[in-house]
Structure formats: C-alpha cells, structure tokens
PDB file of C-alpha atoms in Angstrom:
ATOM      1  CA  ARG A 208      40.178  34.623 -46.962  1.00  0.00           C
ATOM      2  CA  HIS A 209      40.370  35.069 -42.855  1.00  0.00           C
ATOM      3  CA  ALA A 210      43.268  34.325 -41.112  1.00  0.00           C
ATOM      4  CA  ALA A 211      41.824  32.151 -38.226  1.00  0.00           C
ATOM      5  CA  VAL A 212      41.225  29.449 -41.026  1.00  0.00           C
ATOM      6  CA  SER A 213      44.274  27.942 -39.725  1.00  0.00           C
ATOM      7  CA  ASN A 214      44.420  28.456 -36.551  1.00  0.00           C
ATOM      8  CA  CYS A 215      41.601  26.021 -35.647  1.00  0.00           C
ATOM      9  CA  ILE A 216      42.436  23.925 -32.586  1.00  0.00           C
ATOM     10  CA  TYR A 217      39.888  21.792 -30.180  1.00  0.00           C
ATOM     11  CA  VAL A 218      39.180  21.303 -26.585  1.00  0.00           C
ATOM     12  CA  PRO A 219      38.041  17.872 -25.766  1.00  0.00           C
ATOM     13  CA  SER A 220      34.748  16.911 -23.198  1.00  0.00           C
ATOM     14  CA  VAL A 221      34.583  14.401 -21.059  1.00  0.00           C
ATOM     15  CA  THR A 222      32.603  12.322 -23.728  1.00  0.00           C
ATOM     16  CA  ASP A 223      35.236  12.745 -26.082  1.00  0.00           C
ATOM     17  CA  THR A 224      37.491  11.542 -23.301  1.00  0.00           C
ATOM     18  CA  ASP A 225      35.798   8.654 -22.083  1.00  0.00           C
ATOM     19  CA  LYS A 226      35.920   7.066 -25.975  1.00  0.00           C
ATOM     20  CA  LEU A 227      39.235   7.579 -26.027  1.00  0.00           C
ATOM     21  CA  SER A 228      39.892   4.685 -23.689  1.00  0.00           C
ATOM     22  CA  VAL A 229      41.648   2.158 -26.104  1.00  0.00           C
ATOM     23  CA  ASP A 230      44.215   0.367 -24.698  1.00  0.00           C
ATOM     24  CA  SER A 231      47.869   1.485 -25.868  1.00  0.00           C
ATOM     25  CA  SER A 232      48.685   4.787 -25.344  1.00  0.00           C
ATOM     26  CA  ASN A 233      49.543   5.379 -28.999  1.00  0.00           C
ATOM     27  CA  ASP A 234      46.205   3.998 -30.404  1.00  0.00           C
ATOM     28  CA  ARG A 235      44.897   6.418 -27.758  1.00  0.00           C
ATOM     29  CA  GLU A 236      47.270   9.900 -29.027  1.00  0.00           C
ATOM     30  CA  ALA A 237      46.158   8.355 -32.581  1.00  0.00           C
ATOM     31  CA  THR A 238      42.184   8.330 -31.731  1.00  0.00           C
ATOM     32  CA  ARG A 239      42.774  11.865 -30.365  1.00  0.00           C
ATOM     33  CA  GLN A 240      44.668  13.355 -33.079  1.00  0.00           C
ATOM     34  CA  GLN A 241      42.232  12.053 -35.703  1.00  0.00           C
ATOM     35  CA  TYR A 242      39.169  13.655 -33.890  1.00  0.00           C
ATOM     36  CA  SER A 243      41.074  16.852 -33.396  1.00  0.00           C
ATOM     37  CA  ILE A 244      41.674  16.466 -37.171  1.00  0.00           C
ATOM     38  CA  SER A 245      38.027  16.071 -37.284  1.00  0.00           C
ATOM     39  CA  MET A 246      37.813  19.395 -35.302  1.00  0.00           C
ATOM     40  CA  GLU A 247      39.788  21.206 -37.294  1.00  0.00           C
ATOM     41  CA  LYS A 248      38.504  20.428 -40.436  1.00  0.00           C
ATOM     42  CA  HIS A 249      34.808  21.594 -39.227  1.00  0.00           C
ATOM     43  CA  CYS A 250      36.266  24.881 -38.336  1.00  0.00           C
ATOM     44  CA  ARG A 251      38.057  25.601 -41.486  1.00  0.00           C
ATOM     45  CA  HIS A 252      34.637  24.894 -43.193  1.00  0.00           C
ATOM     46  CA  PHE A 253      32.714  27.529 -41.129  1.00  0.00           C
ATOM     47  CA  ARG A 254      35.668  30.177 -42.018  1.00  0.00           C
ATOM     48  CA  GLN A 255      36.081  29.485 -44.816  1.00  0.00           C
ATOM     49  CA  PHE A 256      32.584  29.628 -46.389  1.00  0.00           C
ATOM     50  CA  CYS A 257      31.698  32.268 -48.411  1.00  0.00           C
ATOM     51  CA  TYR A 258      28.660  34.333 -48.736  1.00  0.00           C
ATOM     52  CA  GLN A 259      28.223  33.606 -52.642  1.00  0.00           C
ATOM     53  CA  GLU A 260      28.045  29.733 -51.626  1.00  0.00           C
ATOM     54  CA  ALA A 261      24.439  29.937 -50.924  1.00  0.00           C
ATOM     55  CA  GLU A 262      21.126  31.158 -52.490  1.00  0.00           C
ATOM     56  CA  GLY A 263      20.051  34.604 -50.065  1.00  0.00           C
ATOM     57  CA  PRO A 264      20.574  35.492 -46.480  1.00  0.00           C
ATOM     58  CA  GLN A 265      18.223  32.867 -44.999  1.00  0.00           C
ATOM     59  CA  GLU A 266      20.815  30.181 -46.616  1.00  0.00           C
ATOM     60  CA  VAL A 267      23.974  31.596 -45.928  1.00  0.00           C
ATOM     61  CA  TYR A 268      22.696  31.863 -41.986  1.00  0.00           C
ATOM     62  CA  SER A 269      21.408  28.537 -41.776  1.00  0.00           C
ATOM     63  CA  ARG A 270      24.511  26.795 -43.650  1.00  0.00           C
ATOM     64  CA  LEU A 271      26.754  28.942 -40.510  1.00  0.00           C
ATOM     65  CA  CYS A 272      24.593  27.545 -38.221  1.00  0.00           C
ATOM     66  CA  GLU A 273      24.809  24.145 -39.525  1.00  0.00           C
ATOM     67  CA  LEU A 274      28.674  24.535 -39.912  1.00  0.00           C
ATOM     68  CA  SER A 275      29.233  25.948 -36.220  1.00  0.00           C
ATOM     69  CA  HIS A 276      27.470  23.259 -34.740  1.00  0.00           C
ATOM     70  CA  LEU A 277      29.526  20.809 -36.591  1.00  0.00           C
ATOM     71  CA  TRP A 278      32.313  22.446 -35.618  1.00  0.00           C
ATOM     72  CA  LEU A 279      31.811  23.275 -31.817  1.00  0.00           C
ATOM     73  CA  GLN A 280      29.307  20.331 -31.115  1.00  0.00           C
ATOM     74  CA  PRO A 281      27.316  22.205 -28.845  1.00  0.00           C
ATOM     75  CA  GLY A 282      25.237  18.762 -27.765  1.00  0.00           C
ATOM     76  CA  LEU A 283      28.901  17.706 -26.851  1.00  0.00           C
ATOM     77  CA  HIS A 284      30.535  20.398 -25.172  1.00  0.00           C
ATOM     78  CA  THR A 285      29.470  23.046 -22.173  1.00  0.00           C
ATOM     79  CA  LYS A 286      29.459  26.514 -22.750  1.00  0.00           C
ATOM     80  CA  GLU A 287      32.636  26.668 -20.589  1.00  0.00           C
ATOM     81  CA  GLN A 288      34.956  24.194 -23.445  1.00  0.00           C
ATOM     82  CA  ILE A 289      33.335  26.114 -26.108  1.00  0.00           C
ATOM     83  CA  ILE A 290      34.611  29.712 -24.904  1.00  0.00           C
ATOM     84  CA  LYS A 291      38.300  27.651 -24.195  1.00  0.00           C
ATOM     85  CA  LEU A 292      37.926  26.609 -27.973  1.00  0.00           C
ATOM     86  CA  LEU A 293      37.362  30.024 -28.657  1.00  0.00           C
ATOM     87  CA  VAL A 294      40.019  31.622 -26.595  1.00  0.00           C
ATOM     88  CA  LEU A 295      42.655  29.226 -27.999  1.00  0.00           C
ATOM     89  CA  GLU A 296      41.585  29.415 -31.924  1.00  0.00           C
ATOM     90  CA  GLN A 297      41.904  33.671 -31.124  1.00  0.00           C
ATOM     91  CA  PHE A 298      45.024  33.370 -29.140  1.00  0.00           C
ATOM     92  CA  LEU A 299      46.751  32.013 -32.118  1.00  0.00           C
ATOM     93  CA  THR A 300      44.708  33.889 -34.459  1.00  0.00           C
ATOM     94  CA  ILE A 301      46.426  36.927 -32.892  1.00  0.00           C
ATOM     95  CA  SER A 302      49.637  35.593 -32.719  1.00  0.00           C
ATOM     96  CA  PRO A 303      52.812  36.214 -35.313  1.00  0.00           C
ATOM     97  CA  GLU A 304      52.597  33.739 -37.684  1.00  0.00           C
ATOM     98  CA  GLY A 305      55.865  31.707 -36.590  1.00  0.00           C
ATOM     99  CA  ILE A 306      54.149  30.855 -33.379  1.00  0.00           C
ATOM    100  CA  GLN A 307      51.095  29.764 -34.980  1.00  0.00           C
ATOM    101  CA  THR A 308      52.299  27.278 -37.221  1.00  0.00           C
ATOM    102  CA  TRP A 309      54.753  25.845 -34.276  1.00  0.00           C
ATOM    103  CA  ALA A 310      51.971  25.522 -31.967  1.00  0.00           C
ATOM    104  CA  GLN A 311      49.503  23.851 -34.427  1.00  0.00           C
ATOM    105  CA  ARG A 312      52.275  21.071 -35.072  1.00  0.00           C
ATOM    106  CA  PHE A 313      51.312  19.752 -31.822  1.00  0.00           C
ATOM    107  CA  HIS A 314      47.762  20.553 -31.651  1.00  0.00           C
ATOM    108  CA  PRO A 315      46.989  21.994 -28.289  1.00  0.00           C
ATOM    109  CA  GLU A 316      44.290  21.298 -26.339  1.00  0.00           C
ATOM    110  CA  THR A 317      44.271  23.673 -23.315  1.00  0.00           C
ATOM    111  CA  GLY A 318      45.123  27.262 -22.817  1.00  0.00           C
ATOM    112  CA  ASN A 319      48.293  25.571 -20.581  1.00  0.00           C
ATOM    113  CA  GLU A 320      49.537  23.974 -23.403  1.00  0.00           C
ATOM    114  CA  VAL A 321      49.337  26.667 -25.849  1.00  0.00           C
ATOM    115  CA  VAL A 322      51.101  28.743 -23.503  1.00  0.00           C
ATOM    116  CA  ALA A 323      53.294  25.744 -22.724  1.00  0.00           C
ATOM    117  CA  LEU A 324      54.077  25.936 -26.476  1.00  0.00           C
ATOM    118  CA  VAL A 325      54.678  29.674 -27.388  1.00  0.00           C
ATOM    119  CA  GLU A 326      57.230  29.671 -24.269  1.00  0.00           C
ATOM    120  CA  ASP A 327      59.151  26.815 -26.094  1.00  0.00           C
ATOM    121  CA  PHE A 328      58.775  28.489 -29.227  1.00  0.00           C
ATOM    122  CA  GLN A 329      60.506  31.880 -27.436  1.00  0.00           C
ATOM    123  CA  LEU A 330      63.110  29.941 -25.592  1.00  0.00           C
ATOM    124  CA  ILE A 331      64.020  28.195 -28.410  1.00  0.00           C
ATOM    125  CA  HIS A 332      64.535  31.273 -30.802  1.00  0.00           C
ATOM    126  CA  GLN A 333      66.767  32.559 -27.842  1.00  0.00           C
ATOM    127  CA  GLU A 334      68.713  29.660 -27.881  1.00  0.00           C
ATOM    128  CA  ILE A 335      68.919  29.395 -31.658  1.00  0.00           C
ATOM    129  CA  GLY A 336      69.748  33.286 -31.920  1.00  0.00           C
ATOM    130  CA  LYS A 337      72.675  32.022 -29.157  1.00  0.00           C
ATOM    131  CA  CYS A 338      74.340  28.548 -30.653  1.00  0.00           C
ATOM    132  CA  GLY A 339      72.583  28.215 -34.120  1.00  0.00           C
ATOM    133  CA  HIS A 340      70.185  25.890 -35.680  1.00  0.00           C
ATOM    134  CA  GLY A 341      68.617  22.706 -34.333  1.00  0.00           C
ATOM    135  CA  GLU A 342      65.727  20.500 -34.768  1.00  0.00           C
ATOM    136  CA  VAL A 343      63.630  21.293 -31.618  1.00  0.00           C
ATOM    137  CA  LYS A 344      60.430  20.157 -30.316  1.00  0.00           C
ATOM    138  CA  PRO A 345      58.207  21.027 -26.704  1.00  0.00           C
ATOM    139  CA  ASN A 346      57.778  18.393 -23.729  1.00  0.00           C
ATOM    140  CA  LEU A 347      54.260  19.249 -22.908  1.00  0.00           C
ATOM    141  CA  LEU A 348      54.500  17.270 -19.768  1.00  0.00           C
ATOM    142  CA  SER A 349      57.660  18.109 -18.044  1.00  0.00           C
ATOM    143  CA  GLY A 350      57.935  22.132 -19.792  1.00  0.00           C
ATOM    144  CA  ASN A 351      60.903  21.475 -21.086  1.00  0.00           C
ATOM    145  CA  VAL A 352      62.236  22.184 -24.491  1.00  0.00           C
ATOM    146  CA  ILE A 353      63.601  18.656 -26.158  1.00  0.00           C
ATOM    147  CA  ALA A 354      66.800  18.744 -28.697  1.00  0.00           C
ATOM    148  CA  GLY A 355      66.082  15.965 -30.993  1.00  0.00           C
TER     149      GLY A 355
END
C-alpha cells in the first residue's frame, strides 16, 4: 500500500497538554505515548483505507473525511499543528527506511525532535562504522547519544 502508513506521528495541542497534567512524569509519559499510539492508529486507518471498502465514490469520500477527522482532529488542533503533523509525516515518508524505523521508536512530536533523531541516527552509524556494534539511543533533551 502506501509507504506513509507507518510514518504517522502526532503533534499535541495545548488542550492535549492540559489533559496530560498527571502527578508523576512516568504517568505523563505513558499517557502521552498511549495518545500518540492512538493518533498513529487513526493515521494508519486513513492511509490504509481502500476504495473497495466502500460502495461508490460518495461513500469513499465521506469515509476518508471521517477518518481524516479522527486522525487530525481539526476541532482540537490548530491549522499550524495540522501542517506540522503533515510535514513531520512527509519527512519520515521520504527518509530512508532505517531512519524511519529509528525515529518511530521514539514517537517524535516536533520537527526539532525528528531532526535530532535523524542526526543521532547518522552519528551512531558513523561511530558503529568506526568501532563496532552496540545498542544506543538518543537523548532528545540534551541532543546527545547515550550508549546503553
């Protein structure tokens, strides 16, 4: 189907951030990831929808509108947030497969996070080429790579 199917990412709105004001940072992170996964699911449903799943062009169009609203939530997100969501998705869509897989593991929410992840990916692969293999993960807060 579409290469973009697995490239769905989520940009939280101010309303969503308010919903995430939970006591512990672990709860907050778990809630954010759960919400992000839900958004990714809606994105996949939108991207994977087939013309043959509906009866006629009117139903196809209506269903696509419904699925896009579930994914993009225009009632909650501003136009700017929706544009950023689409740009982030397209960024991953046009990225090499290894970069897509790497970035998706960390559920990036901003352009800066995606860029940092790709830069980490490139740095890690340069280092692996120099000194061997190892499990590494990005540190988005500091921009550094952490060996694990």
